[in-house]
Tab-separated table of C-alpha atoms in Angstrom:
chain	number	residue	atom	x	y	z
A	5	ILE	CA	254.312	-72.450	11.954
A	6	THR	CA	256.332	-69.479	13.170
A	7	THR	CA	259.952	-69.532	11.999
A	8	LEU	CA	263.045	-68.739	14.060
A	9	SER	CA	263.431	-65.539	12.061
A	10	GLU	CA	259.876	-64.475	12.902
A	11	TRP	CA	260.454	-65.222	16.591
A	12	LYS	CA	263.627	-63.116	16.516
A	13	HIS	CA	261.634	-60.277	14.978
A	14	ASP	CA	259.026	-60.570	17.742
A	15	LEU	CA	261.738	-60.439	20.408
A	16	GLN	CA	263.280	-57.407	18.673
A	17	VAL	CA	259.937	-55.582	18.805
A	18	GLU	CA	259.769	-56.198	22.572
A	19	ILE	CA	263.416	-55.220	23.162
A	20	ASN	CA	262.842	-51.998	21.213
A	21	SER	CA	259.794	-51.221	23.385
A	22	LEU	CA	261.924	-51.762	26.478
A	23	VAL	CA	264.580	-49.343	25.192
A	24	ARG	CA	261.964	-46.702	24.403
A	25	ALA	CA	260.556	-47.079	27.939
A	26	ILE	CA	264.003	-46.780	29.579
A	27	ASP	CA	264.923	-43.727	27.472
A	28	LEU	CA	261.534	-41.992	27.700
A	29	GLY	CA	261.913	-38.225	28.054
A	30	HIS	CA	265.519	-38.079	26.861
A	31	LEU	CA	266.939	-36.511	23.712
A	32	CYS	CA	267.643	-38.387	20.485
A	33	ILE	CA	271.024	-40.058	20.946
A	34	SER	CA	272.180	-38.691	17.578
A	35	SER	CA	270.550	-35.336	16.875
A	36	ARG	CA	270.374	-34.263	20.552
A	37	LYS	CA	266.868	-32.935	19.825
A	38	PRO	CA	263.711	-33.775	21.794
A	39	LEU	CA	262.011	-36.905	20.528
A	40	ASN	CA	258.545	-36.761	18.994
A	41	ALA	CA	255.701	-38.991	20.174
A	42	LYS	CA	256.915	-41.581	17.669
A	43	TYR	CA	260.583	-42.504	17.912
A	44	ASP	CA	262.768	-45.494	17.236
A	45	ALA	CA	265.087	-47.698	19.210
A	46	GLY	CA	268.215	-47.137	17.126
A	47	HIS	CA	271.093	-49.581	17.011
A	48	MET	CA	274.708	-48.411	16.984
A	49	TYR	CA	275.557	-51.626	15.140
A	50	SER	CA	272.723	-52.468	12.771
A	51	CYS	CA	270.831	-55.742	13.035
A	52	GLY	CA	271.612	-56.569	9.417
A	53	SER	CA	275.374	-56.215	9.598
A	54	ASN	CA	275.727	-57.346	13.239
A	55	PRO	CA	272.917	-59.786	14.053
A	56	SER	CA	274.721	-60.951	17.204
A	57	LEU	CA	274.127	-57.507	18.787
A	58	ARG	CA	270.503	-57.026	17.807
A	59	PHE	CA	269.180	-57.618	21.364
A	60	ASN	CA	272.039	-56.065	23.343
A	61	LEU	CA	270.607	-53.149	25.319
A	62	MET	CA	273.993	-51.394	25.312
A	63	ASN	CA	273.755	-51.248	21.504
A	64	ILE	CA	270.266	-49.673	21.397
A	65	TYR	CA	269.126	-46.175	22.395
A	66	ALA	CA	266.168	-43.881	21.754
A	67	GLN	CA	266.619	-42.241	18.373
A	68	SER	CA	264.488	-40.055	16.152
A	69	VAL	CA	262.869	-41.697	13.150
A	70	HIS	CA	264.771	-39.215	10.971
A	71	SER	CA	268.202	-40.114	12.387
A	72	ASN	CA	267.508	-43.846	12.438
A	73	GLN	CA	265.670	-44.389	9.170
A	74	HIS	CA	266.708	-41.468	6.965
A	75	LEU	CA	270.315	-41.007	8.089
A	76	SER	CA	271.074	-44.752	8.439
A	77	GLY	CA	271.470	-44.447	12.202
A	78	ASP	CA	273.690	-41.338	12.016
A	79	GLN	CA	276.528	-43.297	13.661
A	80	ILE	CA	279.031	-40.460	14.098
A	81	ASN	CA	276.523	-38.352	16.007
A	82	PHE	CA	275.285	-41.511	17.769
A	83	LEU	CA	278.793	-41.994	19.181
A	84	GLU	CA	278.997	-38.347	20.215
A	85	GLY	CA	275.636	-38.718	21.965
A	86	LEU	CA	276.873	-41.778	23.849
A	87	GLU	CA	279.878	-39.796	25.082
A	88	ILE	CA	277.758	-36.770	26.044
A	89	ASP	CA	275.178	-38.846	27.949
A	90	PHE	CA	277.309	-41.628	29.405
A	91	GLY	CA	280.987	-40.693	29.078
A	92	LYS	CA	283.952	-41.721	26.974
A	93	GLU	CA	284.424	-45.047	28.759
A	94	HIS	CA	280.888	-46.170	27.904
A	95	LYS	CA	281.287	-45.054	24.298
A	96	GLU	CA	284.457	-47.154	24.054
A	97	TYR	CA	282.621	-50.111	25.596
A	98	VAL	CA	279.840	-49.843	23.012
A	99	LEU	CA	282.472	-49.750	20.264
A	100	SER	CA	283.955	-52.981	21.691
A	101	LEU	CA	280.656	-54.902	21.587
A	102	LYS	CA	281.282	-56.088	18.043
A	103	LYS	CA	284.408	-57.953	19.174
A	104	LEU	CA	282.917	-59.198	22.451
A	105	TYR	CA	279.802	-60.819	20.991
A	106	THR	CA	280.406	-62.336	17.579
A	107	ILE	CA	277.859	-65.166	17.682
A	108	LEU	CA	274.257	-65.278	18.864
A	109	GLN	CA	272.610	-68.667	19.163
A	110	LEU	CA	269.037	-68.786	20.427
A	111	THR	CA	266.437	-71.487	20.013
A	112	ILE	CA	262.756	-70.766	19.512
A	113	GLU	CA	262.144	-71.892	23.096
A	114	ASP	CA	264.846	-69.489	24.340
A	115	ILE	CA	263.231	-66.645	22.449
A	116	LYS	CA	259.713	-67.429	23.702
A	117	HIS	CA	260.994	-67.326	27.283
A	118	LYS	CA	262.867	-64.069	26.658
A	119	ILE	CA	259.790	-62.415	25.108
A	120	THR	CA	257.844	-63.152	28.301
A	121	LEU	CA	260.701	-61.824	30.417
A	122	VAL	CA	261.087	-58.622	28.361
A	123	ARG	CA	257.342	-57.956	28.622
A	124	SER	CA	257.581	-58.138	32.416
A	125	LEU	CA	260.558	-55.728	32.360
A	126	ILE	CA	258.632	-53.281	30.157
A	127	LYS	CA	255.709	-53.403	32.576
A	128	TRP	CA	258.020	-52.731	35.538
A	129	VAL	CA	259.740	-49.789	33.796
A	130	LYS	CA	256.391	-48.231	32.846
A	131	LEU	CA	255.100	-48.629	36.411
A	132	GLN	CA	257.986	-46.439	37.601
A	133	ASP	CA	256.283	-43.616	35.646
A	134	ARG	CA	259.282	-41.310	35.578
A	135	LYS	CA	262.273	-40.176	33.578
A	136	PHE	CA	265.404	-42.114	34.519
A	137	THR	CA	268.763	-40.422	35.012
A	138	ASN	CA	271.584	-41.345	32.629
A	139	GLU	CA	273.178	-43.419	35.387
A	140	GLU	CA	269.914	-45.290	35.903
A	141	ARG	CA	269.549	-45.861	32.175
A	142	LEU	CA	272.936	-47.602	32.085
A	143	SER	CA	272.231	-49.507	35.275
A	144	LEU	CA	268.898	-50.776	33.927
A	145	ARG	CA	270.522	-51.833	30.656
A	146	THR	CA	273.200	-53.751	32.558
A	147	GLU	CA	270.695	-55.373	34.908
A	148	PHE	CA	268.254	-56.286	32.138
A	149	ASN	CA	270.983	-57.688	29.875
A	150	LYS	CA	271.921	-59.968	32.793
A	151	LYS	CA	268.316	-60.976	33.438
A	152	LEU	CA	267.809	-61.811	29.770
A	153	GLY	CA	270.946	-63.938	29.791
A	154	ILE	CA	271.690	-63.451	26.098
A	155	TYR	CA	275.030	-61.670	26.576
A	156	GLU	CA	276.989	-63.489	29.258
């Protein structure tokens, strides 16, 4: 029997794949260096300390393995990267997420449905077969957060 925690992990894997597809071809949000073939979907607010934000696409951006895993997310440079790519207003919005979404309640059935939905979004993004502009990256995050219906 798969536990709720395991289902959440499975959804996180899919969400991370979606973020990597949206941000394909862009620089690491923290180091501002080109990403290698293998890169992470780094969270501004970590899943461990802020589980309510673990699936929020506005909290997750393409990040080098080094910045994410070896520099604990490199949050100061992460914030600078948000401002460089998306502007001060978006950076401030990301900083406000912690106060906006304090609780996350999903059932196993909710998560199963969302996994299917995220997989269809990943397929659509990959079919576009191009690098998205920064404006498009934000627009897709907003649209997909709405479609997922986790953060309303």
